[in-house]
mmCIF file of C-alpha atoms in Angstrom:
data_model
loop_
_atom_site.group_PDB
_atom_site.id
_atom_site.type_symbol
_atom_site.label_atom_id
_atom_site.label_comp_id
_atom_site.label_asym_id
_atom_site.label_seq_id
_atom_site.Cartn_x
_atom_site.Cartn_y
_atom_site.Cartn_z
ATOM 1 C CA MET A 1 0.010 -0.249 0.016
ATOM 2 C CA ASN A 2 2.945 2.436 0.857
ATOM 3 C CA ARG A 3 4.240 1.669 -2.775
ATOM 4 C CA TYR A 4 1.023 2.873 -4.421
ATOM 5 C CA LEU A 5 0.899 5.869 -2.125
ATOM 6 C CA LEU A 6 4.676 6.790 -2.830
ATOM 7 C CA LEU A 7 3.781 6.026 -6.711
ATOM 8 C CA LEU A 8 0.798 8.641 -6.444
ATOM 9 C CA LEU A 9 2.676 11.158 -4.816
ATOM 10 C CA ILE A 10 5.411 11.035 -7.395
ATOM 11 C CA LEU A 11 3.081 11.212 -10.239
ATOM 12 C CA ALA A 12 1.236 14.164 -8.549
ATOM 13 C CA ILE A 13 4.504 15.993 -8.208
ATOM 14 C CA ALA A 14 5.411 15.213 -11.895
ATOM 15 C CA HIS A 15 2.036 16.488 -13.251
ATOM 16 C CA ILE A 16 2.484 19.755 -10.968
ATOM 17 C CA SER A 17 5.807 20.363 -12.257
ATOM 18 C CA ALA A 18 4.857 19.744 -15.883
ATOM 19 C CA SER A 19 1.703 22.046 -15.707
ATOM 20 C CA PRO A 20 2.275 25.696 -16.891
ATOM 21 C CA THR A 21 3.173 28.102 -14.205
ATOM 22 C CA ILE A 22 0.135 30.464 -13.010
ATOM 23 C CA ARG A 23 1.055 33.938 -12.795
ATOM 24 C CA PRO A 24 0.122 35.995 -10.020
ATOM 25 C CA TYR A 25 -1.003 38.836 -12.598
ATOM 26 C CA ASP A 26 -2.544 39.268 -15.960
ATOM 27 C CA CYS A 27 -1.714 41.470 -18.903
ATOM 28 C CA ALA A 28 -4.085 43.870 -20.526
ATOM 29 C CA ASN A 29 -4.069 46.462 -23.137
ATOM 30 C CA VAL A 30 -2.634 49.929 -22.168
ATOM 31 C CA PRO A 31 -5.083 52.533 -21.996
ATOM 32 C CA PRO A 32 -5.123 54.793 -25.071
ATOM 33 C CA MET A 33 -3.889 57.952 -23.337
ATOM 34 C CA CYS A 34 -0.811 56.071 -22.162
ATOM 35 C CA TYR A 35 -0.414 54.269 -25.470
ATOM 36 C CA ARG A 36 -0.411 57.586 -27.137
ATOM 37 C CA LEU A 37 2.313 58.649 -24.710
ATOM 38 C CA ILE A 38 4.563 55.663 -24.582
ATOM 39 C CA GLY A 39 3.884 54.661 -28.229
ATOM 40 C CA SER A 40 5.484 51.262 -29.220
ATOM 41 C CA LYS A 41 7.483 51.000 -25.991
ATOM 42 C CA TYR A 42 5.191 48.641 -24.708
ATOM 43 C CA THR A 43 1.294 47.961 -25.522
ATOM 44 C CA LYS A 44 0.541 45.616 -22.363
ATOM 45 C CA MET A 45 -0.019 46.625 -18.645
ATOM 46 C CA ARG A 46 0.229 44.359 -15.629
ATOM 47 C CA LEU A 47 -2.869 44.012 -13.652
ATOM 48 C CA PRO A 48 -3.057 44.197 -10.749
ATOM 49 C CA ASN A 49 -1.113 47.443 -10.720
ATOM 50 C CA MET A 50 0.413 49.437 -7.719
ATOM 51 C CA LEU A 51 -2.962 50.512 -6.874
ATOM 52 C CA ASN A 52 -4.524 46.830 -6.887
ATOM 53 C CA HIS A 53 -6.707 47.645 -9.853
ATOM 54 C CA THR A 54 -7.470 44.143 -11.429
ATOM 55 C CA ARG A 55 -9.844 45.379 -14.338
ATOM 56 C CA TYR A 56 -8.772 47.651 -17.426
ATOM 57 C CA GLU A 57 -11.952 49.466 -16.936
ATOM 58 C CA ASP A 58 -11.164 50.633 -13.431
ATOM 59 C CA VAL A 59 -7.842 51.752 -14.729
ATOM 60 C CA ALA A 60 -9.304 53.526 -17.661
ATOM 61 C CA ALA A 61 -12.024 55.323 -15.182
ATOM 62 C CA ASP A 62 -9.408 56.428 -12.754
ATOM 63 C CA ILE A 63 -7.070 57.984 -15.158
ATOM 64 C CA LYS A 64 -9.921 60.052 -16.568
ATOM 65 C CA VAL A 65 -10.321 61.655 -13.038
ATOM 66 C CA TRP A 66 -7.119 63.325 -13.762
ATOM 67 C CA ARG A 67 -7.938 65.112 -17.009
ATOM 68 C CA PRO A 68 -8.195 68.440 -15.581
ATOM 69 C CA LEU A 69 -4.857 68.456 -14.347
ATOM 70 C CA LEU A 70 -3.375 66.833 -17.415
ATOM 71 C CA ASN A 71 -4.499 70.075 -19.028
ATOM 72 C CA SER A 72 -2.416 72.259 -16.783
ATOM 73 C CA SER A 73 0.865 73.527 -18.018
ATOM 74 C CA ILE A 74 2.216 73.801 -14.483
ATOM 75 C CA CYS A 75 1.211 70.441 -13.315
ATOM 76 C CA ASN A 76 1.821 68.395 -16.489
ATOM 77 C CA ALA A 77 4.869 70.161 -17.495
ATOM 78 C CA ALA A 78 6.842 68.012 -20.025
ATOM 79 C CA ASN A 79 4.126 65.480 -19.680
ATOM 80 C CA GLN A 80 5.239 64.566 -16.049
ATOM 81 C CA LEU A 81 1.923 63.861 -14.728
ATOM 82 C CA LYS A 82 1.176 61.793 -17.596
ATOM 83 C CA TYR A 83 3.962 59.693 -17.382
ATOM 84 C CA PHE A 84 3.578 59.273 -13.635
ATOM 85 C CA LEU A 85 -0.147 58.268 -14.218
ATOM 86 C CA CYS A 86 0.801 55.857 -16.875
ATOM 87 C CA PHE A 87 3.653 54.201 -14.893
ATOM 88 C CA THR A 88 1.458 53.836 -11.914
ATOM 89 C CA TYR A 89 -1.866 52.778 -13.391
ATOM 90 C CA ALA A 90 -0.479 50.987 -16.337
ATOM 91 C CA PRO A 91 3.024 49.522 -15.508
ATOM 92 C CA VAL A 92 4.775 47.489 -18.242
ATOM 93 C CA CYS A 93 3.548 43.857 -17.902
ATOM 94 C CA VAL A 94 6.865 42.095 -16.705
ATOM 95 C CA ASP A 95 7.190 39.689 -13.640
ATOM 96 C CA LYS A 96 8.096 42.158 -11.294
ATOM 97 C CA LEU A 97 6.398 45.424 -10.742
ATOM 98 C CA ILE A 98 8.280 48.448 -11.937
ATOM 99 C CA SER A 99 6.664 51.649 -10.277
ATOM 100 C CA PRO A 100 7.749 55.214 -10.500
ATOM 101 C CA CYS A 101 10.707 56.261 -8.446
ATOM 102 C CA LYS A 102 10.172 58.443 -5.385
ATOM 103 C CA SER A 103 11.829 61.385 -7.098
ATOM 104 C CA LEU A 104 9.350 61.299 -10.033
ATOM 105 C CA CYS A 105 6.280 61.100 -7.621
ATOM 106 C CA GLU A 106 7.883 64.017 -5.818
ATOM 107 C CA THR A 107 8.398 66.114 -8.708
ATOM 108 C CA VAL A 108 4.737 65.559 -9.930
ATOM 109 C CA ARG A 109 3.384 66.092 -6.347
ATOM 110 C CA ASP A 110 5.426 69.315 -6.069
ATOM 111 C CA SER A 111 4.093 70.685 -9.236
ATOM 112 C CA CYS A 112 0.460 69.527 -8.817
ATOM 113 C CA ASP A 113 -0.384 70.033 -5.228
ATOM 114 C CA PRO A 114 -0.454 73.874 -5.590
ATOM 115 C CA VAL A 115 -2.590 73.723 -8.566
ATOM 116 C CA MET A 116 -5.033 70.995 -6.558
ATOM 117 C CA ARG A 117 -5.210 73.315 -3.616
ATOM 118 C CA GLN A 118 -6.617 76.239 -5.531
ATOM 119 C CA TYR A 119 -9.690 73.911 -6.217
ATOM 120 C CA ASN A 120 -9.730 72.413 -2.479
ATOM 121 C CA TYR A 121 -7.966 69.279 -3.442
ATOM 122 C CA SER A 122 -4.898 67.925 -1.888
ATOM 123 C CA TRP A 123 -2.474 65.074 -3.261
ATOM 124 C CA PRO A 124 -4.166 61.848 -2.656
ATOM 125 C CA ALA A 125 -3.004 59.680 0.235
ATOM 126 C CA PHE A 126 -2.696 56.667 -2.190
ATOM 127 C CA PHE A 127 0.139 58.457 -4.027
ATOM 128 C CA ASN A 128 2.156 59.184 -0.711
ATOM 129 C CA CYS A 129 5.718 59.496 -2.219
ATOM 130 C CA ASN A 130 7.334 58.424 1.318
ATOM 131 C CA GLN A 131 5.840 54.918 1.039
ATOM 132 C CA PRO A 132 8.886 52.610 0.416
ATOM 133 C CA LYS A 133 6.628 49.885 -0.849
ATOM 134 C CA LYS A 134 5.093 51.862 -3.577
ATOM 135 C CA PHE A 135 7.863 54.395 -4.551
ATOM 136 C CA HIS A 136 11.323 53.332 -4.300
ATOM 137 C CA ASP A 137 14.390 55.365 -3.887
ATOM 138 C CA ASP A 138 16.152 55.645 -7.235
ATOM 139 C CA SER A 139 19.157 53.805 -6.059
ATOM 140 C CA SER A 140 17.248 51.045 -4.065
ATOM 141 C CA GLN A 141 15.251 49.147 -6.648
ATOM 142 C CA MET A 142 14.440 49.487 -10.339
ATOM 143 C CA CYS A 143 12.144 52.239 -10.710
ATOM 144 C CA ILE A 144 11.035 54.841 -13.499
ATOM 145 C CA ASN A 145 12.582 58.056 -12.918
ATOM 146 C CA LEU A 146 12.994 61.545 -14.785
ATOM 147 C CA LYS A 147 16.295 60.824 -16.108
ATOM 148 C CA MET A 148 14.951 57.413 -17.783
ATOM 149 C CA LEU A 149 12.152 59.401 -19.327
ATOM 150 C CA GLY A 150 14.660 62.041 -20.520
ATOM 151 C CA ILE A 151 12.946 64.727 -18.526
ATOM 152 C CA GLY A 152 14.949 67.238 -16.474
ATOM 153 C CA LYS A 153 17.507 66.063 -14.434
ATOM 154 C CA CYS A 154 17.587 63.985 -11.204
ATOM 155 C CA SER A 155 20.375 62.889 -8.742
ATOM 156 C CA CYS A 156 20.373 59.210 -9.663
ATOM 157 C CA LYS A 157 22.759 56.946 -7.800
ATOM 158 C CA GLY A 158 21.970 53.805 -9.706
ATOM 159 C CA SER A 159 21.322 53.777 -13.251
ATOM 160 C CA TYR A 160 19.900 51.108 -15.566
ATOM 161 C CA THR A 161 21.376 50.514 -18.973
ATOM 162 C CA LYS A 162 19.043 49.718 -22.166
ATOM 163 C CA LYS A 163 20.560 46.130 -21.940
ATOM 164 C CA THR A 164 19.406 45.771 -18.188
ATOM 165 C CA LEU A 165 15.872 46.872 -18.858
ATOM 166 C CA LYS A 166 15.804 44.832 -22.229
ATOM 167 C CA ALA A 167 16.776 41.736 -20.237
ATOM 168 C CA LEU A 168 14.360 42.328 -17.623
ATOM 169 C CA ILE A 169 11.676 42.772 -20.195
ATOM 170 C CA CYS A 170 12.572 39.926 -22.357
ATOM 171 C CA LYS A 171 12.519 37.555 -19.809
ATOM 172 C CA SER A 172 8.941 38.137 -18.959
ATOM 173 C CA ASP A 173 5.912 36.210 -20.408
ATOM 174 C CA PHE A 174 3.586 38.544 -22.300
#
């Protein structure tokens, strides 16, 4: 009887290891606003994103809320807000979530907060730039910063080459 139990256990393990790996995330099309901004850099976003959206419809609806600020030349200078929103709501679909860096979050917050306050709004708590699990220091983990976007200058202790980014993206299953 123990032989049969052992054989059954071995077959179960072999079946599990031969089964395709189940990913803890899905890939969905990037919303139109982000697709126009990032072009052909990537077309699929990772869900859940860093705000725990699991549906494309929720991402698209939440991005629309930001339209008034996207039209502000102060808040959206050089498309900073748009990039920030796209990389937050529609991050590239790779194995490890790549979020905006703390420096990008702070730059966008500092430019948008005064405009938001004019209309009795404040920078949302879910975009608290000091949350290390959401917005990483430029040198601590891979994240999207101003320098990578070619916008302004930032003091980046760590930098990621095209080769490093390409390797990360290419090893991911789209």
